[in-house]
CSV table of C-alpha atoms and ligand atoms in Angstrom, one decimal:
chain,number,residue,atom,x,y,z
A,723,UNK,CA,10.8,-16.6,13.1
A,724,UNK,CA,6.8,-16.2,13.0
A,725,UNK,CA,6.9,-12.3,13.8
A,726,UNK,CA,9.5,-11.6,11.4
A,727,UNK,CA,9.1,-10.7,7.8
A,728,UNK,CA,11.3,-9.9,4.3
A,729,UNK,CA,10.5,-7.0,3.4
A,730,UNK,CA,12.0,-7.0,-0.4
A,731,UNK,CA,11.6,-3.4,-1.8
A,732,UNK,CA,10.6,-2.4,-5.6
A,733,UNK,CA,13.8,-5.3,-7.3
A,734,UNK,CA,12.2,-4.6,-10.7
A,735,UNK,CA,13.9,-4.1,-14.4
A,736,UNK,CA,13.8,-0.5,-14.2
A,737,UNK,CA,16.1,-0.1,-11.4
A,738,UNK,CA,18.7,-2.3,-12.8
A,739,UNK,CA,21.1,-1.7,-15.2
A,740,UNK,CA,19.7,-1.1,-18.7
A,741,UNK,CA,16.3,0.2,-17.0
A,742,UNK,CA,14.4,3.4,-17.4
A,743,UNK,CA,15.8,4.6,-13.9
A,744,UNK,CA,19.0,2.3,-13.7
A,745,UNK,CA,20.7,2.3,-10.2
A,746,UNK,CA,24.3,1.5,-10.5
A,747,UNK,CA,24.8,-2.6,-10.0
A,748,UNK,CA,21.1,-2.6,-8.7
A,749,UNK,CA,21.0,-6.3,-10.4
A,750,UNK,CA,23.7,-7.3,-7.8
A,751,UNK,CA,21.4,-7.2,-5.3
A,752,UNK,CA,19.3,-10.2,-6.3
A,753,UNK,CA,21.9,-12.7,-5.2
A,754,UNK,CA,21.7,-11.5,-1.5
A,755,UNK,CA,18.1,-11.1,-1.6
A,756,UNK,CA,17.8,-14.8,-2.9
A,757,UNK,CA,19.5,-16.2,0.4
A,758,UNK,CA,17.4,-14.0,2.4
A,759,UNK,CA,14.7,-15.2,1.1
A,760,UNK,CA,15.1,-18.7,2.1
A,761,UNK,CA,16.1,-17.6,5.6
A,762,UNK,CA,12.6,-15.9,6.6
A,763,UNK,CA,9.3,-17.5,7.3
A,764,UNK,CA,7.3,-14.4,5.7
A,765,UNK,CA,8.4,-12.7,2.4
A,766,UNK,CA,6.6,-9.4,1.3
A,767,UNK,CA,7.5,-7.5,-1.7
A,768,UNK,CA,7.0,-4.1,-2.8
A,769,UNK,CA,6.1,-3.3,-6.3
A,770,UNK,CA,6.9,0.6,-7.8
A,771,UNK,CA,3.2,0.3,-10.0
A,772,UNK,CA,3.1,4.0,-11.5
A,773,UNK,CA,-0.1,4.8,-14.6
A,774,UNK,CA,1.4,6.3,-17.3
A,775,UNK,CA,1.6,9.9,-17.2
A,776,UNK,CA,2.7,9.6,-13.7
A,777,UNK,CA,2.8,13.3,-11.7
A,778,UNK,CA,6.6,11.9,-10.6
A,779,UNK,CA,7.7,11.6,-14.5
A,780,UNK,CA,9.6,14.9,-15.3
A,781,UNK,CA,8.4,14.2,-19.1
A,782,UNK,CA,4.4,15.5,-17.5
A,783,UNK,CA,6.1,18.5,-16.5
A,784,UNK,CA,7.6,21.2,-19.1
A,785,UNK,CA,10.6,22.5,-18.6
A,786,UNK,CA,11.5,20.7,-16.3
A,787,UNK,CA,14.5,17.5,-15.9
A,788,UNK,CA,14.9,14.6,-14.3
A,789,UNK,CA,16.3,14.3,-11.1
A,790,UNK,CA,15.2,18.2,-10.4
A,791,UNK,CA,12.6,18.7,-7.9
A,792,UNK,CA,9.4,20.6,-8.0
A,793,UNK,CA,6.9,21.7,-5.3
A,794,UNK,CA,3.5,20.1,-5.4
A,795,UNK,CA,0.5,20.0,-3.0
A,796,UNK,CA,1.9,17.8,-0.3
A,797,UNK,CA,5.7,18.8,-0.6
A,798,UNK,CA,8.8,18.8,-2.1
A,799,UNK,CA,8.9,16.4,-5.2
A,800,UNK,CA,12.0,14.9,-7.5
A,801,UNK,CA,11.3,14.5,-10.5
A,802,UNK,CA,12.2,11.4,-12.3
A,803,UNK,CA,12.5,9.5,-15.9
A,804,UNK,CA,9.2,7.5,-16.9
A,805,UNK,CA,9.6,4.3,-15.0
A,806,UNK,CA,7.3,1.2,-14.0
A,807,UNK,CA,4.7,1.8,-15.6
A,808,UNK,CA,2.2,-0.6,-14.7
A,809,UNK,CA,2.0,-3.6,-16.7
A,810,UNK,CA,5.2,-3.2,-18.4
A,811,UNK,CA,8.4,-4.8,-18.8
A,812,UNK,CA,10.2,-2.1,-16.8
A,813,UNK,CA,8.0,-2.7,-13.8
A,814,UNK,CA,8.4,-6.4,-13.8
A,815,UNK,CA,10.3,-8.0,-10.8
A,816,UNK,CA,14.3,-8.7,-12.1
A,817,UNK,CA,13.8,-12.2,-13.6
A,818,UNK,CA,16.5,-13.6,-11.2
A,819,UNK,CA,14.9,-12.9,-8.2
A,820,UNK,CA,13.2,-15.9,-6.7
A,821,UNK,CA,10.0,-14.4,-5.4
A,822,UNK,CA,7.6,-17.6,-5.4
A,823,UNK,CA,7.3,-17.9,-2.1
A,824,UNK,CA,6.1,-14.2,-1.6
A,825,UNK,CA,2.9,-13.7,0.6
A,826,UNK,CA,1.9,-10.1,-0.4
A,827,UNK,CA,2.8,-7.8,-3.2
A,828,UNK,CA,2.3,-4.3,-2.1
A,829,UNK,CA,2.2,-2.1,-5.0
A,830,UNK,CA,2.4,1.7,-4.7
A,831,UNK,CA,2.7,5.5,-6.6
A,832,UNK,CA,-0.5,4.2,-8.7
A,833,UNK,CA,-2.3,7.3,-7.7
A,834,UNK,CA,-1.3,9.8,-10.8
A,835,UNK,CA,-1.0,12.7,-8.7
A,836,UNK,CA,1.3,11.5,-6.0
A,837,UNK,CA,4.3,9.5,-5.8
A,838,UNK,CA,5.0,6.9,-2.6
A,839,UNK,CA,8.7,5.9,-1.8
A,840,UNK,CA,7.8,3.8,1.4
A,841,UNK,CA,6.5,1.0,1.7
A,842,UNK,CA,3.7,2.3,3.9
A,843,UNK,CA,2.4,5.6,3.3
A,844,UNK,CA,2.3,7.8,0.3
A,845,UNK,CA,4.7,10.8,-0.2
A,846,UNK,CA,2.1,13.1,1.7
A,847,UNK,CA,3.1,10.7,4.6
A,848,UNK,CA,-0.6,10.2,5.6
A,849,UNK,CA,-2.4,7.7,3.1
A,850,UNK,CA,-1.5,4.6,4.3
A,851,UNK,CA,-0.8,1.4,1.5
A,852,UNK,CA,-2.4,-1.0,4.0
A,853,UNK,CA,0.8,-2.6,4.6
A,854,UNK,CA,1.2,-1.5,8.6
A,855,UNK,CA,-2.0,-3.4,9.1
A,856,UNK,CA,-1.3,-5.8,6.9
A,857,UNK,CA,1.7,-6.7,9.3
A,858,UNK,CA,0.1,-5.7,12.4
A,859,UNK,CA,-2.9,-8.3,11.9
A,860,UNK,CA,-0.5,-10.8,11.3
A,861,UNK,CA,1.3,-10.5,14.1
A,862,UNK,CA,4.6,-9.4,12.7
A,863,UNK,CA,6.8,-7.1,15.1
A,864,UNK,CA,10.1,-7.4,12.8
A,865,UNK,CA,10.7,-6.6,9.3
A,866,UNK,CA,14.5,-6.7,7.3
A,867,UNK,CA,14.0,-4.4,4.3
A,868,UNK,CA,16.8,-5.0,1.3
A,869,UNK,CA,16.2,-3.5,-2.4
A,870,UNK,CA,16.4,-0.8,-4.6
A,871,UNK,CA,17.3,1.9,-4.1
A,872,UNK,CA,18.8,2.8,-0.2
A,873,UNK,CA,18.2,6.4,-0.5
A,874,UNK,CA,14.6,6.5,-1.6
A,875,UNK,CA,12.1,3.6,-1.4
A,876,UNK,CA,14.3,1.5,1.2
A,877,UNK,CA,15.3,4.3,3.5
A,878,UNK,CA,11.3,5.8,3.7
A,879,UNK,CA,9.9,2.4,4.6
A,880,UNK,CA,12.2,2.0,7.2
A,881,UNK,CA,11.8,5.6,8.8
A,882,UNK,CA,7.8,4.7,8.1
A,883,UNK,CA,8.4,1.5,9.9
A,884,UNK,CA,10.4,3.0,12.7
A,885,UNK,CA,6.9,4.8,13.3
A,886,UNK,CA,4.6,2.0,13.4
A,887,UNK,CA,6.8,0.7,16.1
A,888,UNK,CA,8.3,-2.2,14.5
A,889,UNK,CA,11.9,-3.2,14.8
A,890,UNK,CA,13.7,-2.5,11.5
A,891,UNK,CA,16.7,-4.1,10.1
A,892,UNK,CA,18.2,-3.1,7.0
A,893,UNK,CA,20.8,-5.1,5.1
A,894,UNK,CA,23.2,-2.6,3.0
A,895,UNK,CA,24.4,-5.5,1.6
A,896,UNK,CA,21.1,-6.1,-0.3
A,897,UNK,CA,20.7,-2.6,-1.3
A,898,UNK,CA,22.0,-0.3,-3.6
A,899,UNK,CA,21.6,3.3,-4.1
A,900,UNK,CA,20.5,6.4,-6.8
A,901,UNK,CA,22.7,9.4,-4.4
A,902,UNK,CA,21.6,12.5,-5.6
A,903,UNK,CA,23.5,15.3,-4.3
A,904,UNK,CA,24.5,13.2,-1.2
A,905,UNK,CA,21.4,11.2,-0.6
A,906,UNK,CA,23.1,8.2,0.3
A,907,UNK,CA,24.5,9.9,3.5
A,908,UNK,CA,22.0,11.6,4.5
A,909,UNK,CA,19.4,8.9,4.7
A,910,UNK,CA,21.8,6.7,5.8
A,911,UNK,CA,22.3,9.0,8.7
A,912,UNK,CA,18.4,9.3,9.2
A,913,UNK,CA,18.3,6.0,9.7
A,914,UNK,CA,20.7,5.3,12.3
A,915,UNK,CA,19.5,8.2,14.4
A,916,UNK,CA,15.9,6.5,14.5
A,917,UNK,CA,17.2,3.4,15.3
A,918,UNK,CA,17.1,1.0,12.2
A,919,UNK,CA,19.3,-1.4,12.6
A,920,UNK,CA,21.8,-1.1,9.7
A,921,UNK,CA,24.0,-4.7,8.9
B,318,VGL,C1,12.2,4.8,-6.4
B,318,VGL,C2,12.4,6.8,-7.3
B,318,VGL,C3,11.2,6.7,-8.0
B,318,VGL,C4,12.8,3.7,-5.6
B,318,VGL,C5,10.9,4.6,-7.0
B,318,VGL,O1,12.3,2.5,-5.7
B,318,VGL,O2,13.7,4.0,-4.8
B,318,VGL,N1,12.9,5.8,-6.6
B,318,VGL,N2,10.5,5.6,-7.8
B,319,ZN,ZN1,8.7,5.4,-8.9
């Protein structure tokens, strides 16, 4: 339909298996989002785009491990391995995933000093990526997110979407996750109680 849209959420080398910041059978994903694809009139993708030296890589903070968190000017942080780094194989979409017929790219976290999960605004939940009026001025009501991974970058954009006023589905199916220390749950939770639609 014309006011619905793919929203296909940071399927890139890193998050499969053998990538800097593997999630477990993240490449099984690509299969689902392939038939997806060809079922929806607009396809966006995101694209996790970081510099190197990223404020997000534990490896720019001493002393400190991945997947340990940290405060920093706009809130609580996790820390993570160096991953997508712009321009590099890592950050590459998965080379199975049939993306040609993509209208946008959104890419995001290529500010150095903060990271964005969603889709639509940076971790400080205020600077937007353009992507809400992207959609808006297009006339797009409806998006379906699927990707990498559930708990982070899918499950943000689709609380971020809840709050532009769109209708959000998300397909599980499509999606796998990172869970740390229950993170699976709990967004999983967040979501149903705003009202994503979760199939
Ligand atoms: C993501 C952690 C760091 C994601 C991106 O795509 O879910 N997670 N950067
Ligand atoms: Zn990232």
């Amino acid at each position: 339909m014309a006011d619905d849209a793919l929203i296909v959420i940071d399927v890139q080398n890193d998050f499969c298996p053998g990538g800097a910041l593997a999630v477990e059978n993240g490449d099984q994903v690509v299969p689902v989002i392939n038939g997806l694809i060809k079922r929806f009139d607009h396809v966006v993708l995101t694209q996790d785009w970081h510099p190197a030296g990223h404020s997000s890589f534990a490896s720019q903070h001493a002393g400190h491990d991945p997947f340990t968190a940290i405060e920093m000017p706009y809130g609580e942080q996790t820390l993570w391995p160096d991953h997508c780094v712009q321009g590099s194989e890592g950050a590459a979409f998965h080379a199975g995933l049939d993306w040609t017929r993509a209208e946008l790219v959104v890419r995001k976290g290529f500010r150095k000093a903060i990271d964005s999960y969603s889709a639509f605004f940076e971790n400080d939940h205020t600077t937007p990526t353009g992507l809400g009026g992207y959609l808006k001025e297009r006339g797009i009501s409806k998006v379906t997110m699927a990707g990498l991974a559930t708990d982070f970058c899918v499950g943000f954009s689709a609380l971020d979407a809840v709050k532009l006023g769109l209708s959000v589905t998300v397909v599980m199916e499509g999606c796998r996750a990172i869970d740390l220390g229950g993170s699976l749950a709990a967004m999983t939770e967040k979501m149903r109680a705003a009202g994503v639609s979760l199939v």
